Coordinates of C-alpha atoms in Angstrom, one line a residue:
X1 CA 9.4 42.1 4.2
X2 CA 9.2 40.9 7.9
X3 CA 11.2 43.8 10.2
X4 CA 14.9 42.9 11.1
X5 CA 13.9 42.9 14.7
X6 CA 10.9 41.1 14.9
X7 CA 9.0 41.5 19.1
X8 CA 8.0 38.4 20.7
X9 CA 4.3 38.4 20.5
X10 CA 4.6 38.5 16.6
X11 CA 7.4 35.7 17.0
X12 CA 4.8 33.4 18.6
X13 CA 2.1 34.9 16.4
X14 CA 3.9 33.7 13.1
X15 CA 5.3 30.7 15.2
X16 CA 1.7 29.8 15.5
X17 CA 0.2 30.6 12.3
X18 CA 3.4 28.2 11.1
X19 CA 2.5 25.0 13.7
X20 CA -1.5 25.4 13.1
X21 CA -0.5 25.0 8.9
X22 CA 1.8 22.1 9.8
X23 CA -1.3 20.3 12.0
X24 CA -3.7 21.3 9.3
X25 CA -1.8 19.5 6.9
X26 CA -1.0 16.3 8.5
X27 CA -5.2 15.9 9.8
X28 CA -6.0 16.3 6.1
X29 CA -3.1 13.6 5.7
X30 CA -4.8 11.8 8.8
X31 CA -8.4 11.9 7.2
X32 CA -7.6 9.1 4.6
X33 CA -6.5 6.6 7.0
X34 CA -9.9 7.0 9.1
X35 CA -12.1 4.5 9.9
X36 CA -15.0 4.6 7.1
X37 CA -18.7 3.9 8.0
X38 CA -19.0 -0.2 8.3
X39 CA -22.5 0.0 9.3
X40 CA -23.2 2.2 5.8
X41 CA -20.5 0.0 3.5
X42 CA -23.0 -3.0 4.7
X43 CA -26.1 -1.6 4.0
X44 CA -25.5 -0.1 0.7
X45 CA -28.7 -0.5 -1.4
X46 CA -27.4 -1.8 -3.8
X47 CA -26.0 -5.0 -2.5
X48 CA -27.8 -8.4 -3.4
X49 CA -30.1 -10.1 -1.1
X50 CA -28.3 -13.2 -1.1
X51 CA -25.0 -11.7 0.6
X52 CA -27.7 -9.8 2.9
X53 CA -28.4 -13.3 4.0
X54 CA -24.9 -13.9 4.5
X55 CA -24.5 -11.2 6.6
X56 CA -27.1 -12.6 9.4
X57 CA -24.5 -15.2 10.8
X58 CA -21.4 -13.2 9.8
X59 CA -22.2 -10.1 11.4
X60 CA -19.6 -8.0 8.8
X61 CA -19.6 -4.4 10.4
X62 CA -18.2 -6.0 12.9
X63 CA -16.0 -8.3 11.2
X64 CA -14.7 -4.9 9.0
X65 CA -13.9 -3.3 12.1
X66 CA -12.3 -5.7 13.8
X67 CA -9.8 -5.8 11.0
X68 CA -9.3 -2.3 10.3
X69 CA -9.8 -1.7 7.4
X70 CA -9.0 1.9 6.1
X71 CA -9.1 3.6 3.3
X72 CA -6.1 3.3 0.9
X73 CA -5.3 0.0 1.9
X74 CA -3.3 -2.9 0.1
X75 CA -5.6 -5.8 1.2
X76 CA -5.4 -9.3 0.4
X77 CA -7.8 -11.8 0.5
X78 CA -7.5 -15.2 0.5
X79 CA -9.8 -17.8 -0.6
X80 CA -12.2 -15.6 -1.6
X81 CA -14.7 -17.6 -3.3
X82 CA -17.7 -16.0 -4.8
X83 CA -16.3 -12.2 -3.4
X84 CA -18.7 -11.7 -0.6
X85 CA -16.1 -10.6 1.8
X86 CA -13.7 -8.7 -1.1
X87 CA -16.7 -7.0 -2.3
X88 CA -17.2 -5.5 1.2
X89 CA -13.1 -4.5 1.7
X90 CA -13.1 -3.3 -1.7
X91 CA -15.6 -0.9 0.0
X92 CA -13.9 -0.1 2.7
X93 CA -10.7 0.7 0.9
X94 CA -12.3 2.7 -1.3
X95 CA -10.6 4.9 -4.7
X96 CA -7.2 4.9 -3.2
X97 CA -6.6 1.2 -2.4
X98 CA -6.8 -2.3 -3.5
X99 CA -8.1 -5.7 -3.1
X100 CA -6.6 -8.8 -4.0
X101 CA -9.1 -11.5 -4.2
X102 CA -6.8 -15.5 -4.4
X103 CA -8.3 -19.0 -4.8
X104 CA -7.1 -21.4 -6.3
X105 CA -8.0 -23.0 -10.0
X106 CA -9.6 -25.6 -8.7
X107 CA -11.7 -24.4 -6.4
X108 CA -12.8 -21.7 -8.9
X109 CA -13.8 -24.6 -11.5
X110 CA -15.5 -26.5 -8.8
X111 CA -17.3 -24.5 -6.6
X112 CA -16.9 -20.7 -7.7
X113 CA -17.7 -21.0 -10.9
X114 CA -18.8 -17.8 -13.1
X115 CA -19.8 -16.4 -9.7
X116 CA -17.1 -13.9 -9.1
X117 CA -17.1 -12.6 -12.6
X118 CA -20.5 -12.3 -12.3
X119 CA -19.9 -9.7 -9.3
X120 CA -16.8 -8.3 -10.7
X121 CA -19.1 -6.0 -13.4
X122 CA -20.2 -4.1 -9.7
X123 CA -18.6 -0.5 -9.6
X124 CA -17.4 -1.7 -5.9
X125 CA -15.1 -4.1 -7.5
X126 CA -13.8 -1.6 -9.8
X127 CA -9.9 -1.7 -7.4
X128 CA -9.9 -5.4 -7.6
X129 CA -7.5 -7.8 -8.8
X130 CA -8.3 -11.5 -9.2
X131 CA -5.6 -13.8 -8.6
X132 CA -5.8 -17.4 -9.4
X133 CA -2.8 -19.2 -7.8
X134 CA -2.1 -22.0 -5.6
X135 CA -2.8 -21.0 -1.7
X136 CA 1.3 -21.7 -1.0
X137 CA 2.2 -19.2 -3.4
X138 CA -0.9 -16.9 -3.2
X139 CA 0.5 -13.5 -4.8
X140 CA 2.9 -12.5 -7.6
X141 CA 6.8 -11.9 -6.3
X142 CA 6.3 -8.1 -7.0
X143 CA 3.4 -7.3 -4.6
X144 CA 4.6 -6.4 -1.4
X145 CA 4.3 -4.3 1.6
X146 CA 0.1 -5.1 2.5
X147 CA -1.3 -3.5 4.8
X148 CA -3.8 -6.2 5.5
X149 CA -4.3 -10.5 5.1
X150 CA -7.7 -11.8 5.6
X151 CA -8.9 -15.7 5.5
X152 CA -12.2 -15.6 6.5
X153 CA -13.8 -19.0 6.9
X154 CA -11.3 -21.0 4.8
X155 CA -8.7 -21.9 6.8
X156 CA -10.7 -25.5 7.6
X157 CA -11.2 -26.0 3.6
X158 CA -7.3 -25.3 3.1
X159 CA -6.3 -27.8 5.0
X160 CA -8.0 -30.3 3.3
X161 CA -6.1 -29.5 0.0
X162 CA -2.6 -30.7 -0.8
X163 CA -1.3 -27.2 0.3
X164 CA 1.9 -26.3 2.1
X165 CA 0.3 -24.7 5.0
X166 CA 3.7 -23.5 6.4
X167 CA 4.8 -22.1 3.7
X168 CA 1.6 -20.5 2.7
X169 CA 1.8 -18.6 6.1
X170 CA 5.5 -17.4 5.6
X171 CA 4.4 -16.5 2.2
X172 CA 1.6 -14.2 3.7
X173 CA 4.2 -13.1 6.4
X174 CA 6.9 -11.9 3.6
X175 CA 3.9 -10.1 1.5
X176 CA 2.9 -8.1 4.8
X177 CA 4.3 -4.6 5.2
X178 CA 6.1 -4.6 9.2
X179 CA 3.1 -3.9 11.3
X180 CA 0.4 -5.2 8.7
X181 CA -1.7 -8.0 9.7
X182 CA -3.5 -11.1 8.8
X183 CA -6.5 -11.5 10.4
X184 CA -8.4 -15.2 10.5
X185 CA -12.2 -16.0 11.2
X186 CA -13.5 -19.7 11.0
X187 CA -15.5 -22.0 12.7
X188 CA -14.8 -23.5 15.8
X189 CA -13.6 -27.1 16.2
X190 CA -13.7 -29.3 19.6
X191 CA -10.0 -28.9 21.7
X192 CA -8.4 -31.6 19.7
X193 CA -10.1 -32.5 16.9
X194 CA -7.2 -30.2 15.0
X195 CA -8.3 -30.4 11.3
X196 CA -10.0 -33.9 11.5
X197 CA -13.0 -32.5 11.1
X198 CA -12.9 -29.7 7.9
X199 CA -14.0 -32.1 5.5
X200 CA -17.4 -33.3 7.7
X201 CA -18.0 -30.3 9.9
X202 CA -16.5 -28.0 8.1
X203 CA -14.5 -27.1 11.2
X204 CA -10.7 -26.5 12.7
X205 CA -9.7 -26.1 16.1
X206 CA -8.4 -22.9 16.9
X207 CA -5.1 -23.7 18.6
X208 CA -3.7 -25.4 15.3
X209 CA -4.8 -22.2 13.4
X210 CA -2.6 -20.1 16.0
X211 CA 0.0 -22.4 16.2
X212 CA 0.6 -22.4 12.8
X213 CA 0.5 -19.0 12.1
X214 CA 2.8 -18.2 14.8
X215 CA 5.3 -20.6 13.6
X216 CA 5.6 -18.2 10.8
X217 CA 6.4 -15.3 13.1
X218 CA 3.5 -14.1 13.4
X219 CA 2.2 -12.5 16.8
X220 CA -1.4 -13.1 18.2
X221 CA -2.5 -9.4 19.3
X222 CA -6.6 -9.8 19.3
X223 CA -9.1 -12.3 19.7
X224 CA -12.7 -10.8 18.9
X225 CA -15.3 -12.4 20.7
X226 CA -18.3 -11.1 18.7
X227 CA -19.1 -14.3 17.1
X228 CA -18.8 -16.6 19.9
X229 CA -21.9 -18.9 20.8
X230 CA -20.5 -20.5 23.8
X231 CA -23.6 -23.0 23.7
X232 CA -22.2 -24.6 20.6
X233 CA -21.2 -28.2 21.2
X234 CA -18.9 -28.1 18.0
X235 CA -19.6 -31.7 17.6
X236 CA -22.1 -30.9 14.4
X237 CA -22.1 -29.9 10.5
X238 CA -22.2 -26.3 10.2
X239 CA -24.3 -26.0 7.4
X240 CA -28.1 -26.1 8.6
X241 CA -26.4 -26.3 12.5
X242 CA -29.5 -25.9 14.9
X243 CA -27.1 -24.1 17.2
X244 CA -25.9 -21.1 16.3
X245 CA -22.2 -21.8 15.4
X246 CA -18.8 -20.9 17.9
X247 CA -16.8 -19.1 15.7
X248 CA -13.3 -17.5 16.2
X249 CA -11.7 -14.0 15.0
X250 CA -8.0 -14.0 14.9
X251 CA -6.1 -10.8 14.4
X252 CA -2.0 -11.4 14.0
X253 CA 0.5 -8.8 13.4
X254 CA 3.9 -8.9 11.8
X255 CA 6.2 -7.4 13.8
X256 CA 8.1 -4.1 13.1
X257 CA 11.3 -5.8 14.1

C-alpha cells in the first residue's frame, strides 16, 4: 500500500514508470503498422521466375513502397489478372490483413484463365479473396473501410470495356476508409491521345486518369517518378517497345472530411 503522503521524487518516479508502460504499449501497437521489408517480400525464393521477369520493368519494391503498404491492411486490387501484383501485397499485408483480388468474368475467361488459381494454392495467397464482379461494381456492399485501392496497369484496358468509369471510381471512393487511398500506375499516353490509344498501344494519357479520379473526390497527393523514361516517344506498342516505356504512379487520397 503506497504511503498517504507520497514525496515528489517518488511522484515522478511512479509518474514515470506509468508514462514509459503507456509509450511501451502504444510502440508495440505502432510495430504492426511498420513498413515491412519490400526489398525481402520481392526476392523471396520462392517466387516464380516468370514474375521475376516481370519485376525488371515494374521495379515492385518500389512500387510497394510508394503505396504503403503495411501490415494489417484491407487492400483492394483491381484488375488483378493472373495475381502478380496481389501475390506481392498479400505479402506485404501479411497474417493480419487482406487482399481483395477483382476482374471481371470476362477477362478471367479470356485472358486469365486457370492462372490465378493456379497461384492461389501459394501459402502467400493464403489472406486472399477473389472477387469476380463487374469493374463498376467491383466489391460486395458489406466490405468497407480499405485502407488501400490499387490499379496497376489496367486503367487503359478498362476503358476499353463497356464500364461505367465514373461510377467505378465513386464506388472505389465509397469502399475507402477517410484517409485510405487508391493509388494508379499505367503507361503513359501522348498529351491528348486520352484513351484512343488502350486498345493499340496499350496506353492512356495521364491527365484523363486524374481527371477522372478527381471527379470522384478524390485528391492527387503523389506523383512517383521512379518509372519515368522521359526518352519515351509514347507514340509505340508497349509490348516489345524498343524504348523503355514512360510510365506514371498516381497516389490519391480520400479525404478525412
Amino acid at each position: 500500500m503506497l504511503p498517504a503522503v507520497i514525496s515528489i521524487p517518488y511522484r515522478i518516479a511512479i509518474c514515470g514508470i506509468a508514462l514509459a508502460a503507456m509509450l511501451g504499449a502504444h510502440n508495440g501497437a505502432a510495430g504492426q503498422t511498420v513498413a515491412p521489408d519490400y526489398a525481402a517480400i520481392v526476392a523471396a525464393p520462392e517466387r516464380s521466375d516468370a514474375d521475376r521477369q516481370t519485376d525488371q520493368p515494374r521495379d515492385p519494391a518500389k512500387l510497394l513502397a510508394f503505396a504503403g503498404v503495411r501490415p494489417g491492411m484491407k487492400v483492394l486490387d483491381v484488375g488483378a489478372g493472373a495475381g502478380y501484383s496481389t501475390e506481392l501485397l498479400a505479402r506485404a499485408v501479411g497474417d493480419g490483413g487482406v487482399v481483395y483480388a477483382q476482374d471481371s468474368t470476362q477477362v478471367i475467361e479470356r485472358y486469365v484463365k486457370d492462372r490465378f488459381d493456379l497461384r492461389a494454392k501459394a501459402l502467400a495467397m493464403e489472406h486472399v479473396v477473389h472477387l469476380v464482379r463487374d469493374y463498376d461494381d467491383p466489391l460486395p456492399q458489406d466490405v468497407r473501410d480499405l485502407d488501400l485501392v490499387t490499379i496497376f496497369f489496367f486503367y487503359h484496358a478498362i476503358s476499353l470495356q463497356p464500364v461505367d468509369r465514373a461510377k467505378m471510381n465513386q464506388r472505389l471512393f465509397d469502399a475507402l476508409k477517410p484517409g485510405g487511398y487508391l493509388v494508379i500506375a499505367d503507361h503513359s499516353a501522348r498529351l491528348g491521345d486520352g484513351t484512343a490509344v488502350a486498345s493499340t498501344l496499350l496506353r492512356i494519357e495521364e491527365n484523363v486518369v486524374r481527371r477522372e479520379v478527381e471527379a470522384a473526390g478524390f485528391k492527387l497527393v503523389a506523383e512517383g517518378d521512379f518509372l519515368r523514361h522521359p526518352d519515351d516517344p509514347r507514340d509505340a506498342l508497349v509490348a516489345g517497345s524498343k524504348t523503355p516505356v514512360d510510365e506514371f504512379v498516381l497516389k490519391f487520397e480520400k479525404p478525412l472530411r
